[in-house]
Coordinates of N, CA, C and O in Angstrom, one line a residue:
M543 N 0.8 -1.2 0.0 CA 0.0 0.0 0.0 C 0.9 1.2 0.0 O 1.9 1.3 0.7
S544 N 0.5 2.2 -0.7 CA 1.2 3.5 -0.7 C 1.0 4.2 0.6 O 0.1 3.9 1.4
A545 N 1.8 5.2 0.9 CA 1.8 6.0 2.1 C 0.4 6.6 2.2 O -0.1 7.2 1.2
P546 N -0.2 6.5 3.4 CA -1.6 7.1 3.5 C -1.5 8.7 3.5 O -0.4 9.2 3.8
T547 N -2.6 9.3 3.1 CA -2.7 10.7 3.1 C -2.6 11.2 4.6 O -3.1 10.5 5.5
S548 N -2.0 12.3 4.8 CA -1.9 12.8 6.2 C -3.3 13.2 6.7 O -4.2 13.5 5.9
I549 N -3.5 13.1 8.0 CA -4.7 13.4 8.7 C -4.5 14.3 9.8 O -3.4 14.4 10.3
T550 N -5.5 15.0 10.2 CA -5.4 16.0 11.3 C -5.4 15.3 12.6 O -5.8 14.1 12.8
N551 N -5.1 16.1 13.7 CA -5.1 15.5 15.0 C -6.6 15.1 15.4 O -6.7 14.0 16.1
S552 N -7.6 15.8 15.0 CA -8.9 15.4 15.2 C -9.3 14.1 14.5 O -10.0 13.2 15.1
E553 N -8.8 13.9 13.3 CA -9.0 12.7 12.6 C -8.3 11.5 13.2 O -8.8 10.4 13.2
W554 N -7.1 11.8 13.8 CA -6.4 10.8 14.5 C -7.2 10.3 15.7 O -7.3 9.1 16.0
S555 N -7.9 11.2 16.4 CA -8.8 10.8 17.5 C -9.9 9.8 17.1 O -10.1 8.8 17.8
V556 N -10.5 10.1 15.9 CA -11.5 9.2 15.4 C -10.8 7.8 15.0 O -11.3 6.7 15.4
M557 N -9.7 7.9 14.3 CA -9.1 6.6 13.9 C -8.6 5.8 15.0 O -8.7 4.5 14.9
R558 N -8.1 6.4 16.1 CA -7.7 5.6 17.2 C -8.8 4.8 17.8 O -8.7 3.6 18.2
I559 N -10.0 5.3 17.8 CA -11.2 4.6 18.2 C -11.5 3.5 17.3 O -11.7 2.3 17.7
V560 N -11.5 3.7 16.0 CA -11.8 2.7 15.0 C -10.8 1.6 15.0 O -11.1 0.4 14.9
W561 N -9.5 2.0 15.1 CA -8.5 0.9 15.2 C -8.6 0.1 16.4 O -8.4 -1.1 16.4
T562 N -9.0 0.7 17.5 CA -9.2 -0.1 18.8 C -10.4 -1.0 18.7 O -10.3 -2.2 19.1
L563 N -11.5 -0.5 18.2 CA -12.8 -1.3 18.1 C -12.8 -2.3 16.9 O -13.6 -3.1 16.9
K564 N -12.0 -2.0 15.9 CA -11.9 -2.8 14.7 C -13.1 -2.5 13.7 O -12.9 -2.4 12.6
Q565 N -14.3 -2.4 14.3 CA -15.4 -2.0 13.5 C -16.4 -1.3 14.5 O -16.5 -1.7 15.6
C566 N -17.1 -0.3 14.0 CA -18.0 0.5 14.9 C -19.0 1.3 14.1 O -18.8 1.5 12.9
T567 N -19.9 1.8 14.8 CA -20.9 2.7 14.2 C -20.5 4.2 14.5 O -19.6 4.4 15.4
S568 N -21.1 5.1 13.9 CA -20.8 6.5 14.2 C -21.3 6.9 15.6 O -20.6 7.7 16.3
H569 N -22.3 6.2 16.1 CA -22.8 6.5 17.4 C -21.7 6.0 18.5 O -21.5 6.7 19.5
Q570 N -21.1 4.9 18.2 CA -20.0 4.5 19.1 C -18.8 5.5 19.1 O -18.3 5.8 20.2
I571 N -18.5 6.0 17.9 CA -17.4 7.0 17.8 C -17.8 8.3 18.6 O -17.1 8.8 19.4
I572 N -19.1 8.7 18.3 CA -19.6 9.9 18.9 C -19.6 9.8 20.4 O -19.1 10.7 21.2
D573 N -20.1 8.6 20.9 CA -20.2 8.4 22.4 C -18.8 8.4 23.0 O -18.6 9.0 24.1
E574 N -17.8 7.8 22.4 CA -16.5 7.7 22.9 C -15.8 9.1 22.9 O -15.2 9.5 23.9
L575 N -16.0 9.8 21.9 CA -15.4 11.2 21.8 C -16.1 12.1 22.7 O -15.5 13.1 23.1
A576 N -17.3 11.9 23.1 CA -18.0 12.7 24.1 C -17.3 12.7 25.4 O -17.3 13.6 26.2
H577 N -16.7 11.5 25.7 CA -15.9 11.4 27.0 C -14.6 12.1 26.9 O -14.1 12.5 27.9
Q578 N -14.1 12.3 25.7 CA -12.8 12.9 25.5 C -12.8 14.3 25.2 O -11.9 15.1 25.5
N579 N -13.8 14.7 24.4 CA -13.9 16.1 23.9 C -15.3 16.6 24.0 O -16.2 15.9 24.3
D580 N -15.5 17.8 23.7 CA -16.9 18.4 23.7 C -17.4 18.6 22.3 O -17.9 19.7 21.9
W581 N -17.2 17.6 21.4 CA -17.6 17.7 20.0 C -19.0 17.4 19.8 O -19.5 16.4 20.4
K582 N -19.6 18.1 18.9 CA -21.0 17.8 18.5 C -21.0 16.6 17.6 O -20.1 16.4 16.9
P583 N -22.1 15.9 17.5 CA -22.2 14.7 16.6 C -21.9 15.1 15.2 O -21.3 14.4 14.4
S584 N -22.4 16.3 14.8 CA -22.1 16.7 13.4 C -20.6 16.9 13.1 O -20.2 16.6 12.0
T585 N -19.9 17.3 14.1 CA -18.4 17.5 13.9 C -17.8 16.1 13.7 O -17.0 15.9 12.8
V586 N -18.2 15.1 14.5 CA -17.7 13.8 14.4 C -18.0 13.2 13.0 O -17.2 12.5 12.4
K587 N -19.3 13.4 12.6 CA -19.7 12.8 11.3 C -18.9 13.5 10.2 O -18.6 12.8 9.2
T588 N -18.6 14.8 10.3 CA -17.8 15.4 9.3 C -16.4 14.8 9.3 O -15.8 14.5 8.2
L589 N -15.8 14.5 10.4 CA -14.5 13.9 10.5 C -14.5 12.5 9.9 O -13.6 12.1 9.1
I590 N -15.6 11.7 10.1 CA -15.8 10.4 9.5 C -15.8 10.5 8.0 O -15.2 9.7 7.3
T591 N -16.6 11.5 7.5 CA -16.7 11.6 6.1 C -15.3 12.0 5.5 O -14.9 11.4 4.4
R592 N -14.6 12.8 6.1 CA -13.2 13.2 5.6 C -12.3 11.9 5.6 O -11.6 11.7 4.6
L593 N -12.4 11.1 6.6 CA -11.6 9.9 6.7 C -12.0 8.9 5.6 O -11.1 8.2 5.1
K594 N -13.3 8.9 5.4 CA -13.7 8.0 4.3 C -13.2 8.5 2.9 O -12.7 7.7 2.1
N595 N -13.3 9.8 2.7 CA -12.8 10.4 1.5 C -11.3 10.3 1.3 O -10.8 10.2 0.2
K596 N -10.5 10.2 2.4 CA -9.1 10.0 2.4 C -8.7 8.5 2.3 O -7.5 8.2 2.4
D597 N -9.7 7.7 2.2 CA -9.5 6.2 2.1 C -8.9 5.6 3.4 O -8.1 4.6 3.4
Y598 N -9.2 6.2 4.5 CA -8.8 5.6 5.8 C -9.9 4.6 6.4 O -9.6 3.8 7.2
L599 N -11.2 4.8 5.9 CA -12.2 4.0 6.5 C -13.0 3.2 5.4 O -13.3 3.7 4.3
N600 N -13.3 2.0 5.7 CA -14.3 1.2 5.0 C -15.6 1.5 5.5 O -15.8 1.7 6.8
V601 N -16.6 1.6 4.7 CA -18.0 1.8 5.1 C -18.9 0.7 4.6 O -18.9 0.5 3.4
D602 N -19.6 0.1 5.5 CA -20.5 -1.0 5.1 C -21.9 -0.6 5.6 O -22.1 -0.3 6.8
K603 N -22.9 -0.6 4.7 CA -24.3 -0.3 5.1 C -24.9 -1.4 5.8 O -24.7 -2.6 5.4
Q604 N -25.5 -1.1 7.0 CA -26.1 -2.2 7.8 C -27.4 -1.6 8.3 O -27.4 -0.7 9.2
G605 N -28.5 -2.1 7.7 CA -29.8 -1.5 8.1 C -29.9 -0.1 7.7 O -29.6 0.3 6.6
N606 N -30.3 0.8 8.7 CA -30.4 2.2 8.5 C -29.0 2.9 8.8 O -29.0 4.1 8.6
G607 N -28.1 2.2 9.2 CA -26.8 2.8 9.6 C -25.6 2.3 8.8 O -25.8 1.5 7.9
Y608 N -24.4 2.6 9.3 CA -23.2 2.2 8.7 C -22.2 1.6 9.7 O -22.2 2.1 10.9
I609 N -21.4 0.7 9.3 CA -20.4 0.1 10.1 C -19.1 0.6 9.5 O -18.8 0.4 8.3
Y610 N -18.2 1.2 10.3 CA -16.9 1.7 9.9 C -15.8 0.8 10.4 O -15.8 0.3 11.5
S611 N -14.9 0.5 9.5 CA -13.7 -0.3 9.9 C -12.5 0.4 9.2 O -12.6 1.1 8.2
P612 N -11.3 0.1 9.8 CA -10.1 0.8 9.2 C -9.7 0.2 7.8 O -9.8 -1.0 7.6
K613 N -9.4 1.1 6.9 CA -8.9 0.7 5.6 C -7.4 0.8 5.6 O -6.7 0.1 4.8
V614 N -6.9 1.6 6.5 CA -5.4 1.8 6.6 C -5.1 1.3 8.0 O -5.7 1.6 9.0
S615 N -4.0 0.5 8.1 CA -3.6 0.0 9.4 C -3.0 1.1 10.3 O -2.5 2.1 9.7
E616 N -3.1 0.9 11.6 CA -2.5 1.9 12.5 C -1.0 2.0 12.3 O -0.5 3.1 12.2
K617 N -0.4 0.9 12.1 CA 1.1 0.8 11.8 C 1.4 1.6 10.6 O 2.4 2.4 10.6
D618 N 0.7 1.4 9.5 CA 1.0 2.1 8.2 C 0.8 3.6 8.4 O 1.6 4.4 7.9
A619 N -0.2 4.0 9.1 CA -0.4 5.4 9.3 C 0.6 6.0 10.2 O 1.2 7.1 9.9
M620 N 1.0 5.4 11.3 CA 2.1 5.9 12.1 C 3.4 5.9 11.4 O 4.1 6.9 11.5
N621 N 3.7 4.9 10.6 CA 5.0 4.9 9.9 C 5.0 6.1 8.9 O 6.0 6.7 8.8
A622 N 3.9 6.3 8.2 CA 3.9 7.3 7.2 C 4.1 8.7 7.8 O 4.9 9.5 7.4
V623 N 3.5 8.9 9.0 CA 3.6 10.2 9.7 C 5.0 10.4 10.2 O 5.6 11.5 10.1
S624 N 5.5 9.4 10.8 CA 6.9 9.4 11.4 C 7.9 9.7 10.4 O 8.8 10.5 10.5
I625 N 7.9 8.9 9.3 CA 8.9 9.0 8.2 C 8.8 10.4 7.6 O 9.8 11.0 7.3
N626 N 7.6 10.8 7.3 CA 7.4 12.2 6.7 C 8.0 13.2 7.6 O 8.7 14.1 7.2
L627 N 7.7 13.1 8.9 CA 8.3 14.1 9.9 C 9.8 14.1 9.8 O 10.4 15.2 9.6
F628 N 10.4 13.0 9.9 CA 11.9 12.9 9.9 C 12.5 13.2 8.5 O 13.6 13.7 8.4
D629 N 11.8 12.9 7.5 CA 12.2 13.3 6.1 C 12.3 14.8 5.9 O 13.1 15.3 5.1
N630 N 11.6 15.6 6.8 CA 11.6 17.0 6.7 C 12.7 17.7 7.6 O 12.7 18.9 7.7
M631 N 13.4 16.9 8.3 CA 14.5 17.4 9.2 C 15.8 17.3 8.6 O 16.1 16.4 7.7
C632 N 16.7 18.1 9.1 CA 18.1 17.9 8.7 C 18.6 16.6 9.2 O 18.3 16.2 10.4
E633 N 19.2 15.8 8.4 CA 19.6 14.4 8.8 C 20.6 14.4 9.9 O 20.6 13.5 10.7
M634 N 21.3 15.5 10.1 CA 22.3 15.6 11.2 C 21.5 15.7 12.6 O 22.1 15.4 13.6
K635 N 20.3 16.1 12.6 CA 19.5 16.3 13.8 C 18.6 15.2 14.2 O 18.0 15.2 15.2
V636 N 18.5 14.2 13.3 CA 17.5 13.1 13.5 C 17.9 12.3 14.8 O 17.0 12.0 15.6
G637 N 19.2 12.0 15.0 CA 19.5 11.2 16.2 C 19.2 11.9 17.5 O 18.6 11.3 18.4
N638 N 19.5 13.2 17.6 CA 19.1 14.0 18.8 C 17.6 14.0 19.0 O 17.1 13.9 20.1
E639 N 16.8 14.1 17.9 CA 15.4 14.2 18.0 C 14.8 12.8 18.5 O 13.9 12.8 19.3
I640 N 15.4 11.7 18.0 CA 15.0 10.4 18.4 C 15.3 10.3 19.9 O 14.5 9.8 20.7
G641 N 16.4 10.8 20.4 CA 16.7 10.8 21.8 C 15.7 11.6 22.6 O 15.3 11.2 23.7
T642 N 15.3 12.7 22.1 CA 14.3 13.5 22.8 C 12.9 12.8 22.9 O 12.3 12.8 23.9
I643 N 12.6 12.1 21.8 CA 11.4 11.3 21.8 C 11.5 10.2 22.9 O 10.5 9.9 23.6
I644 N 12.6 9.5 22.9 CA 12.8 8.4 23.9 C 12.7 9.0 25.3 O 12.1 8.4 26.2
D645 N 13.2 10.2 25.6 CA 13.1 10.8 26.9 C 11.7 11.2 27.2 O 11.3 11.1 28.4
H646 N 10.9 11.5 26.3 CA 9.5 12.0 26.5 C 8.5 11.0 26.8 O 7.6 11.2 27.6
F647 N 8.6 9.8 26.2 CA 7.6 8.8 26.3 C 8.0 7.6 27.2 O 9.1 7.2 27.3
A648 N 7.0 7.0 27.9 CA 7.2 5.7 28.6 C 7.4 4.6 27.6 O 6.7 4.5 26.6
I649 N 8.4 3.8 27.8 CA 8.8 2.7 26.9 C 9.0 1.4 27.8 O 9.7 1.5 28.8
S650 N 8.4 0.3 27.3 CA 8.6 -0.9 28.1 C 10.0 -1.4 28.0 O 10.7 -1.1 27.1
K651 N 10.3 -2.3 28.9 CA 11.7 -2.9 28.9 C 11.9 -3.7 27.6 O 13.0 -3.7 27.0
D652 N 10.8 -4.4 27.1 CA 10.9 -5.1 25.8 C 11.2 -4.2 24.7 O 12.0 -4.5 23.8
D653 N 10.5 -3.1 24.7 CA 10.7 -2.1 23.6 C 12.2 -1.5 23.7 O 12.8 -1.3 22.6
I654 N 12.6 -1.3 24.9 CA 14.0 -0.7 25.0 C 15.0 -1.8 24.5 O 15.9 -1.4 23.8
Q655 N 14.8 -3.0 24.8 CA 15.7 -4.1 24.3 C 15.6 -4.1 22.8 O 16.7 -4.3 22.1
M656 N 14.4 -4.0 22.2 CA 14.3 -4.0 20.7 C 15.0 -2.8 20.1 O 15.8 -3.0 19.1
L657 N 14.9 -1.7 20.8 CA 15.7 -0.5 20.3 C 17.2 -0.7 20.4 O 17.9 -0.3 19.4
M658 N 17.6 -1.3 21.5 CA 19.1 -1.5 21.7 C 19.6 -2.5 20.6 O 20.7 -2.3 20.0
D659 N 18.8 -3.5 20.3 CA 19.2 -4.5 19.3 C 19.3 -3.8 17.9 O 20.2 -4.0 17.2
K660 N 18.3 -3.0 17.6 CA 18.3 -2.3 16.3 C 19.4 -1.3 16.2 O 20.1 -1.2 15.2
L661 N 19.7 -0.6 17.3 CA 20.8 0.3 17.3 C 22.2 -0.4 17.2 O 23.1 0.1 16.5
A662 N 22.3 -1.5 17.8 CA 23.6 -2.3 17.7 C 23.8 -2.8 16.3 O 24.9 -2.7 15.8
E663 N 22.7 -3.2 15.6 CA 22.8 -3.6 14.2 C 23.1 -2.4 13.3 O 23.9 -2.5 12.4
K664 N 22.4 -1.3 13.6 CA 22.6 -0.1 12.8 C 24.1 0.5 12.9 O 24.6 1.0 12.0
Q665 N 24.6 0.3 14.1 CA 26.0 0.8 14.4 C 27.0 0.2 13.6 O 28.0 0.8 13.2
K666 N 26.8 -1.1 13.1 CA 27.8 -1.8 12.3 C 28.0 -1.1 11.0 O 29.2 -1.2 10.5
T667 N 27.1 -0.4 10.4 CA 27.2 0.2 9.1 C 27.1 1.8 9.2 O 27.0 2.4 8.2
A668 N 26.9 2.3 10.4 CA 26.7 3.8 10.5 C 27.9 4.6 10.2 O 29.1 4.1 10.5
P669 N 27.8 5.7 9.5 CA 28.9 6.6 9.3 C 29.4 7.2 10.6 O 28.6 7.3 11.5
D670 N 30.6 7.7 10.6 CA 31.1 8.4 11.7 C 30.4 9.7 11.9 O 30.2 10.2 13.0
K671 N 30.0 10.4 10.8 CA 29.3 11.6 10.9 C 28.2 11.6 9.8 O 28.4 11.2 8.7
V672 N 27.0 12.1 10.1 CA 25.9 12.2 9.1 C 26.0 13.5 8.4 O 26.2 14.5 9.1
K673 N 25.8 13.5 7.1 CA 25.9 14.7 6.3 C 24.6 15.5 6.4 O 23.5 15.0 6.4
C674 N 24.8 16.8 6.5 CA 23.6 17.7 6.5 C 23.0 17.6 5.1 O 23.7 17.6 4.1
N675 N 21.7 17.5 5.0 CA 21.0 17.4 3.8 C 20.2 18.7 3.5 O 19.3 18.7 2.6
C676 N 20.5 19.7 4.2 CA 19.8 21.0 4.0 C 20.3 21.7 2.7 O 19.6 22.3 2.0
L677 N 21.6 21.5 2.4 CA 22.2 22.1 1.2 C 22.9 20.9 0.5 O 23.4 20.0 1.2
D678 N 23.0 21.0 -0.8 CA 23.7 19.9 -1.5 C 25.1 19.7 -1.1 O 25.9 20.7 -1.1
N679 N 25.5 18.5 -0.8 CA 26.9 18.1 -0.6 C 27.7 19.0 0.4 O 28.8 19.3 0.2
Q680 N 27.0 19.4 1.4 CA 27.7 20.2 2.4 C 27.8 19.5 3.8 O 26.8 18.9 4.2
Y681 N 28.9 19.5 4.4 CA 29.1 19.1 5.7 C 29.0 20.4 6.5 O 29.9 21.2 6.5
M682 N 28.0 20.6 7.3 CA 27.7 21.8 8.0 C 27.8 21.5 9.5 O 27.9 20.4 9.9
K683 N 27.8 22.6 10.3 CA 27.8 22.5 11.7 C 26.4 22.7 12.2 O 26.2 23.0 13.4
C684 N 25.4 22.6 11.3 CA 24.0 22.9 11.8 C 23.5 22.0 12.9 O 22.7 22.5 13.7
G685 N 24.0 20.8 13.0 CA 23.6 19.9 14.1 C 24.3 20.2 15.4 O 23.8 19.9 16.4
D686 N 25.5 20.9 15.3 CA 26.2 21.1 16.5 C 25.6 22.1 17.5 O 25.8 22.1 18.7
D687 N 24.8 23.1 16.9 CA 24.2 24.1 17.8 C 23.0 23.6 18.6 O 22.5 24.2 19.4
M688 N 22.6 22.3 18.3 CA 21.4 21.8 18.9 C 21.8 20.9 20.1 O 20.9 20.5 20.9
K689 N 23.1 20.7 20.4 CA 23.5 19.7 21.4 C 23.5 20.4 22.8 O 23.7 21.6 22.9

């Protein structure tokens, strides 16, 4: 599958519910979001329509209503957003930013071990210094000012 179209923070809120429930009605989404936000049902229905138009949701007619299920996996959506974010950064700053992310979030011991294993494998072929990709073929000190 190609990279999914980007979605807004509000659309992420809807998708997280759909990914968790696997399939649901608009009423289930509206009820769940009522606990989290103060959104009107029409706002939620607008978000559902946008997600359907962006090919994030499957829609199946059932009686007088609809059943929504994810068309894009949560993993594919998260990967697309993460890669897009880091693709827009100076390559020299990516390592520091990953460190900031690690500091910010709770991570299980199993996930820490997985990261350590990946980093140990990556270290085998890693360059001594990452080249700045802000300007063509330039080794800059743009990453040094961020440490």
